[in-house]
CSV table of C-alpha atoms in Angstrom, one decimal:
chain,number,residue,atom,x,y,z
A,1,MET,CA,146.2,132.9,22.1
A,2,GLN,CA,149.4,133.8,20.7
A,3,LEU,CA,152.0,131.4,19.0
A,4,GLY,CA,155.1,131.4,17.3
A,5,LEU,CA,155.9,129.2,14.1
A,6,VAL,CA,158.8,128.2,12.7
A,7,GLY,CA,158.5,127.1,9.3
A,8,LEU,CA,156.4,128.3,6.6
A,9,GLY,CA,156.5,125.9,3.9
A,10,LYS,CA,153.5,123.9,2.5
A,11,MET,CA,152.3,122.4,5.7
A,12,GLY,CA,153.5,125.3,8.1
A,13,GLY,CA,152.2,127.9,6.2
A,14,ASN,CA,148.7,126.3,6.1
A,15,MET,CA,148.7,125.4,9.5
A,16,ALA,CA,149.7,129.2,10.2
A,17,GLU,CA,146.5,130.2,8.2
A,18,ARG,CA,144.2,127.8,9.7
A,19,ILE,CA,145.1,128.6,13.2
A,20,ARG,CA,144.8,132.5,12.3
A,21,ARG,CA,141.0,131.5,10.7
A,22,ALA,CA,140.4,130.3,14.4
A,23,GLY,CA,140.9,133.7,15.9
A,24,HIS,CA,144.5,133.0,17.4
A,25,GLU,CA,147.6,135.4,16.7
A,26,VAL,CA,150.6,133.3,14.7
A,27,VAL,CA,153.9,135.2,14.3
A,28,GLY,CA,155.7,133.2,11.9
A,29,PHE,CA,159.4,132.7,11.0
A,30,ASP,CA,160.9,130.8,7.9
A,31,ARG,CA,164.8,132.0,6.8
A,32,SER,CA,163.8,131.9,3.1
A,33,SER,CA,159.8,132.5,3.2
A,34,PRO,CA,158.7,136.0,2.1
A,35,LYS,CA,155.4,135.5,4.5
A,36,ARG,CA,157.7,135.7,7.6
A,37,ASP,CA,156.6,137.9,9.9
A,38,VAL,CA,160.0,138.3,11.8
A,39,ASP,CA,163.5,137.8,10.1
A,40,SER,CA,165.3,135.5,12.7
A,41,LEU,CA,164.4,133.3,15.7
A,42,GLU,CA,165.3,136.0,18.4
A,43,LYS,CA,163.3,138.4,17.2
A,44,LEU,CA,160.1,135.9,17.2
A,45,VAL,CA,160.4,134.9,20.6
A,46,GLN,CA,161.1,138.8,21.5
A,47,ALA,CA,157.4,139.4,19.5
A,48,LEU,CA,156.0,136.8,21.8
A,49,ASP,CA,154.3,137.5,25.5
A,50,ALA,CA,155.7,134.9,28.1
A,51,PRO,CA,155.0,132.1,28.6
A,52,ARG,CA,155.8,131.6,25.3
A,53,VAL,CA,154.7,128.7,22.8
A,54,VAL,CA,156.9,128.3,19.5
A,55,TRP,CA,155.9,125.4,17.2
A,56,VAL,CA,158.6,124.2,14.9
A,57,MET,CA,157.9,122.9,11.2
A,58,VAL,CA,161.0,122.1,9.9
A,59,PRO,CA,162.6,119.2,8.3
A,60,SER,CA,163.6,116.4,10.3
A,61,GLY,CA,167.0,115.7,11.2
A,62,ASP,CA,169.4,118.6,11.6
A,63,PRO,CA,167.4,121.2,10.7
A,64,THR,CA,165.0,120.6,13.6
A,65,ARG,CA,167.8,119.9,16.3
A,66,SER,CA,169.5,123.1,15.2
A,67,VAL,CA,166.3,125.1,15.5
A,68,VAL,CA,165.1,123.5,19.0
A,69,ARG,CA,168.8,123.9,20.1
A,70,GLU,CA,168.9,127.6,19.6
A,71,LEU,CA,165.2,128.1,21.0
A,72,GLY,CA,166.5,126.1,24.1
A,73,GLY,CA,169.2,129.6,24.4
A,74,LEU,CA,166.3,132.1,23.8
A,75,LEU,CA,163.5,130.6,25.6
A,76,SER,CA,162.8,131.0,29.5
A,77,ALA,CA,161.4,128.7,31.9
A,78,GLY,CA,157.5,128.1,31.8
A,79,ASP,CA,158.0,128.2,27.9
A,80,ILE,CA,157.1,125.3,25.7
A,81,VAL,CA,158.1,124.1,22.3
A,82,VAL,CA,156.4,122.0,19.9
A,83,ASP,CA,158.0,119.9,17.4
A,84,GLY,CA,155.3,119.3,14.5
A,85,GLY,CA,157.6,118.0,11.9
A,86,ASN,CA,158.4,114.4,11.4
A,87,SER,CA,161.5,113.8,13.8
A,88,LYS,CA,162.6,110.2,15.0
A,89,TRP,CA,161.1,109.6,18.6
A,90,THR,CA,164.5,109.5,20.1
A,91,ASP,CA,165.3,112.8,19.3
A,92,ASP,CA,161.9,114.0,21.2
A,93,GLN,CA,163.4,112.2,24.4
A,94,LEU,CA,166.6,114.0,24.1
A,95,HIS,CA,165.0,117.4,23.1
A,96,ALA,CA,162.4,117.0,26.2
A,97,GLN,CA,165.3,116.4,28.5
A,98,GLU,CA,167.7,118.9,27.3
A,99,LEU,CA,164.9,121.4,27.5
A,100,GLY,CA,163.2,120.2,30.6
A,101,ALA,CA,166.5,120.7,32.3
A,102,LYS,CA,166.0,124.6,31.8
A,103,GLY,CA,162.3,124.6,32.9
A,104,ILE,CA,161.1,124.7,28.9
A,105,GLY,CA,158.2,122.6,28.1
A,106,TYR,CA,158.8,120.0,25.2
A,107,LEU,CA,155.6,118.5,23.0
A,108,ASP,CA,156.3,116.2,20.3
A,109,CYS,CA,153.5,116.4,17.6
A,110,GLY,CA,152.9,113.9,14.7
A,111,VAL,CA,150.9,116.0,12.1
A,112,SER,CA,149.0,114.2,9.4
A,113,GLY,CA,146.8,116.2,6.7
A,114,GLY,CA,149.2,117.4,4.0
A,115,VAL,CA,148.3,120.4,1.6
A,116,TRP,CA,144.5,119.2,2.2
A,117,GLY,CA,144.8,120.1,6.0
A,118,LEU,CA,143.9,123.7,5.5
A,119,GLN,CA,140.5,122.7,4.3
A,120,ASN,CA,139.9,119.5,6.3
A,121,GLY,CA,142.1,119.6,9.5
A,122,TYR,CA,145.1,117.8,10.7
A,123,ALA,CA,145.1,114.8,12.8
A,124,LEU,CA,147.1,115.5,15.5
A,125,MET,CA,149.4,112.7,17.8
A,126,VAL,CA,150.9,114.4,20.8
A,127,GLY,CA,153.5,113.1,23.2
A,128,GLY,CA,154.6,114.9,26.6
A,129,ASP,CA,153.5,116.3,29.8
A,130,LYS,CA,149.8,116.6,30.2
A,131,ASP,CA,149.8,120.1,31.8
A,132,HIS,CA,151.8,121.2,28.6
A,133,VAL,CA,149.3,119.6,26.4
A,134,ALA,CA,146.7,121.5,28.1
A,135,THR,CA,148.6,125.0,27.9
A,136,VAL,CA,148.5,124.2,24.2
A,137,GLN,CA,145.0,122.6,23.5
A,138,PRO,CA,143.5,125.8,21.8
A,139,ILE,CA,145.8,125.4,19.0
A,140,PHE,CA,145.4,121.7,18.8
A,141,ASP,CA,141.8,122.5,18.7
A,142,ALA,CA,142.3,125.1,16.1
A,143,LEU,CA,144.2,122.5,13.8
A,144,LYS,CA,142.4,119.3,14.1
A,145,PRO,CA,139.0,118.2,12.0
A,146,PRO,CA,136.1,119.7,13.2
A,147,ALA,CA,133.6,117.6,15.2
A,148,GLN,CA,131.4,114.9,13.6
A,149,THR,CA,127.8,114.1,14.5
A,150,ASP,CA,125.8,111.1,14.5
A,151,GLU,CA,122.5,110.7,12.4
A,152,SER,CA,120.7,112.4,15.4
A,153,GLY,CA,122.8,115.2,15.4
A,154,GLN,CA,124.5,113.8,18.5
A,155,GLU,CA,128.2,114.9,18.4
A,156,LEU,CA,130.6,111.9,18.2
A,157,PRO,CA,133.6,111.3,20.6
A,158,ALA,CA,136.4,113.6,19.5
A,159,ALA,CA,138.7,112.2,16.4
A,160,GLY,CA,141.5,113.5,14.7
A,161,PHE,CA,143.4,114.3,18.1
A,162,VAL,CA,145.2,112.3,20.8
A,163,HIS,CA,147.7,112.4,23.8
A,164,ALA,CA,149.5,109.8,22.9
A,165,GLY,CA,151.6,109.6,25.8
A,166,LYS,CA,155.0,110.9,27.0
A,167,ALA,CA,157.7,112.4,25.1
A,168,GLY,CA,158.3,110.9,21.8
A,169,ALA,CA,155.0,109.1,21.7
A,170,GLY,CA,153.3,111.6,19.2
A,171,HIS,CA,156.1,110.9,16.6
A,172,PHE,CA,156.3,107.0,17.0
A,173,SER,CA,152.6,107.1,16.7
A,174,LYS,CA,153.0,109.1,13.6
A,175,MET,CA,155.9,106.9,12.2
A,176,ILE,CA,153.4,104.0,12.2
A,177,HIS,CA,150.8,105.9,10.8
A,178,ASN,CA,153.0,106.5,7.9
A,179,GLY,CA,154.2,102.7,8.1
A,180,ILE,CA,150.8,101.7,7.3
A,181,GLU,CA,150.5,104.4,4.7
A,182,TYR,CA,153.5,102.8,2.9
A,183,ALA,CA,151.8,99.7,2.8
A,184,MET,CA,148.2,100.8,1.6
A,185,MET,CA,149.8,102.7,-1.0
A,186,GLN,CA,151.9,99.7,-2.2
A,187,ALA,CA,148.8,97.9,-2.4
A,188,TYR,CA,146.5,100.4,-4.2
A,189,GLY,CA,149.6,100.5,-7.0
A,190,GLU,CA,150.0,96.7,-7.4
A,191,GLY,CA,146.3,96.7,-7.9
A,192,TYR,CA,146.7,99.3,-10.3
A,193,GLU,CA,149.2,97.4,-12.0
A,194,LEU,CA,147.7,94.2,-12.5
A,195,LEU,CA,144.5,95.7,-14.2
A,196,GLU,CA,146.8,97.6,-16.4
A,197,ALA,CA,148.6,94.6,-17.5
A,198,THR,CA,145.2,92.4,-18.4
A,199,ASP,CA,143.3,92.7,-21.9
A,200,LEU,CA,140.1,92.0,-19.8
A,201,VAL,CA,139.6,95.7,-18.1
A,202,ASP,CA,138.9,98.3,-20.5
A,203,ASP,CA,138.3,100.9,-18.1
A,204,VAL,CA,141.0,101.1,-15.3
A,205,PRO,CA,140.4,104.4,-13.8
A,206,GLY,CA,136.7,103.7,-13.7
A,207,VAL,CA,137.3,100.3,-12.0
A,208,ILE,CA,139.3,102.1,-9.2
A,209,ALA,CA,136.6,104.9,-9.1
A,210,SER,CA,134.0,102.4,-8.5
A,211,TRP,CA,135.9,101.2,-5.4
A,212,THR,CA,135.2,104.3,-3.7
A,213,GLN,CA,131.8,103.6,-2.4
A,214,GLY,CA,130.3,101.0,-0.4
A,215,THR,CA,133.3,98.9,-0.7
A,216,VAL,CA,135.7,97.6,2.3
A,217,ILE,CA,139.0,99.2,0.6
A,218,ARG,CA,137.4,102.6,0.3
A,219,SER,CA,139.8,105.3,1.8
A,220,TRP,CA,140.9,108.9,1.4
A,221,LEU,CA,144.3,107.5,-0.4
A,222,LEU,CA,141.9,105.6,-2.6
A,223,ASP,CA,140.0,109.0,-3.5
A,224,LEU,CA,143.5,110.5,-4.4
A,225,LEU,CA,144.5,107.9,-6.8
A,226,VAL,CA,141.2,108.0,-8.5
A,227,ARG,CA,142.2,112.0,-8.7
A,228,ALA,CA,145.5,111.3,-9.7
A,229,LEU,CA,144.1,109.1,-12.8
A,230,ASP,CA,141.3,111.6,-13.7
A,231,GLU,CA,144.4,113.9,-14.4
A,232,ASP,CA,146.9,111.4,-16.1
A,233,PRO,CA,144.6,108.2,-17.0
A,234,GLN,CA,147.9,106.2,-18.2
A,235,LEU,CA,150.4,107.9,-15.5
A,236,ASP,CA,152.5,108.4,-18.2
A,237,ARG,CA,153.8,111.8,-16.8
A,238,ILE,CA,155.4,110.5,-13.8
A,239,ARG,CA,157.9,108.1,-13.3
A,240,GLY,CA,157.9,105.3,-11.0
A,241,TYR,CA,160.3,106.5,-8.6
A,242,ALA,CA,159.2,107.0,-4.9
A,243,GLU,CA,161.4,108.5,-2.3
A,244,ASP,CA,160.8,107.3,1.6
A,245,SER,CA,160.9,110.1,3.9
A,246,GLY,CA,162.0,108.1,6.8
A,247,GLU,CA,159.2,106.8,9.0
A,248,GLY,CA,158.9,103.5,6.9
A,249,ARG,CA,162.5,102.5,7.9
A,250,TRP,CA,162.1,104.0,11.5
A,251,THR,CA,159.0,101.6,11.8
A,252,VAL,CA,160.7,98.4,10.4
A,253,GLU,CA,163.7,99.5,12.5
A,254,ALA,CA,161.2,99.4,15.8
A,255,ALA,CA,159.1,96.3,14.5
A,256,ILE,CA,162.9,94.4,14.7
A,257,GLU,CA,163.4,95.9,18.2
A,258,HIS,CA,160.1,94.6,19.5
A,259,ALA,CA,160.2,91.5,17.8
A,260,VAL,CA,156.6,92.5,15.9
A,261,PRO,CA,156.3,90.7,12.5
A,262,MET,CA,155.5,93.5,10.1
A,263,PRO,CA,155.8,91.7,6.5
A,264,ALA,CA,153.4,94.2,4.5
A,265,ILE,CA,155.2,97.6,5.7
A,266,ALA,CA,158.8,96.1,5.2
A,267,ALA,CA,157.7,94.7,1.7
A,268,SER,CA,156.6,98.2,0.8
A,269,LEU,CA,159.5,100.2,2.2
A,270,PHE,CA,161.9,97.9,-0.2
A,271,ALA,CA,159.4,98.2,-3.1
A,272,ARG,CA,160.4,101.7,-2.9
A,273,PHE,CA,164.3,101.1,-3.0
A,274,VAL,CA,163.4,98.8,-6.1
A,275,SER,CA,161.6,102.1,-7.7
A,276,ARG,CA,164.9,104.0,-7.8
A,277,GLN,CA,166.7,101.1,-10.1
A,278,ASP,CA,166.3,101.5,-14.0
A,279,ASP,CA,167.6,98.0,-14.0
A,280,SER,CA,167.4,96.2,-10.7
A,281,PRO,CA,170.6,94.3,-10.0
A,282,THR,CA,169.0,91.9,-7.9
A,283,MET,CA,166.3,91.1,-10.3
A,284,LYS,CA,169.5,90.6,-12.6
A,285,ALA,CA,170.7,88.0,-10.5
A,286,VAL,CA,167.3,86.0,-10.0
A,287,ALA,CA,167.2,86.1,-13.9
A,288,ALA,CA,170.7,84.5,-14.1
A,289,LEU,CA,170.1,82.2,-11.3
A,290,ARG,CA,166.8,80.8,-13.2
A,291,ASN,CA,168.6,80.4,-16.4
A,292,GLN,CA,171.4,78.5,-14.6
A,293,PHE,CA,169.4,76.0,-12.9
A,294,GLY,CA,166.3,75.7,-15.1
A,295,GLY,CA,167.7,76.8,-18.5
A,296,HIS,CA,164.8,79.8,-18.4
A,297,ALA,CA,165.3,82.4,-21.1
A,298,VAL,CA,166.9,85.8,-20.2
A,299,ARG,CA,166.3,89.0,-22.0
A,300,ALA,CA,169.8,90.3,-23.1
A,301,VAL,CA,170.9,93.8,-22.8
A,302,ALA,CA,170.8,95.4,-26.2
A,303,ALA,CA,174.2,95.8,-28.0
A,304,GLN,CA,174.0,99.7,-27.4
A,305,GLU,CA,173.4,99.6,-24.0
A,306,ALA,CA,176.2,96.9,-23.7
A,307,GLU,CA,178.7,99.2,-25.2
A,308,ARG,CA,178.0,102.3,-23.1
A,309,PRO,CA,181.0,102.8,-20.7
A,310,ALA,CA,180.9,101.8,-17.4
């Protein structure tokens, strides 16, 4: 099968390679990558045989909207656009409507796998029309993890791919996946901090590594934490600063909209905001209040810090 791929960064570049290894043809375009096969979206479309399939892997928001809009002016009825980035599901609904008016199909595909996807395969959550999904299925099959078998050698039900529902369902599912990821990482991080805080435990990395086999909290994320501690046992080389790419916020917003209680994910999102503050104003207020009502001691700002200009 032939595929146009827009965006050849860490994810897109590896996906292109995995698809090629499966025997498909990929025509890649990226505005800055030297790995590109063509130097414009127009030339990418011209290089593909109709009906065309173009997969978009660029940052969510305006970059994706711009590419989809431009493709809408270049493609023809019967072609299909797949957004494999981290777009908000409401954007997918608009894109499906706008492209559908021109006879162009649209699929949203939440992709998980990170930089390890080239080796291990990617989990794919797809939204859109079932006929369009069927057209792109050979590419989905190339990207997803290989089939697993049970102890008798019998192939297990397909995993790593799902047609989640109508337009927007794929990115909505991936959004919730990432919200869960926020909470899991926060729990592992808090456990690590408490282990480091006590003088009872001599081998913190060893304890965490021991959890990777036979326990109910084992996971790939835990394996990655072990890897990080192998490289930097005290995590001295990195700051405790964590960005949020949007999906955590959207997950909490959706929870509010649907009145679904989501305290763990919400707390993990707000913890990331705290990580960006060198001296949290919130905790200053808490300390001041504790001092006012209970006479609890507060830690004064060092004189040299107090003298710094605002």
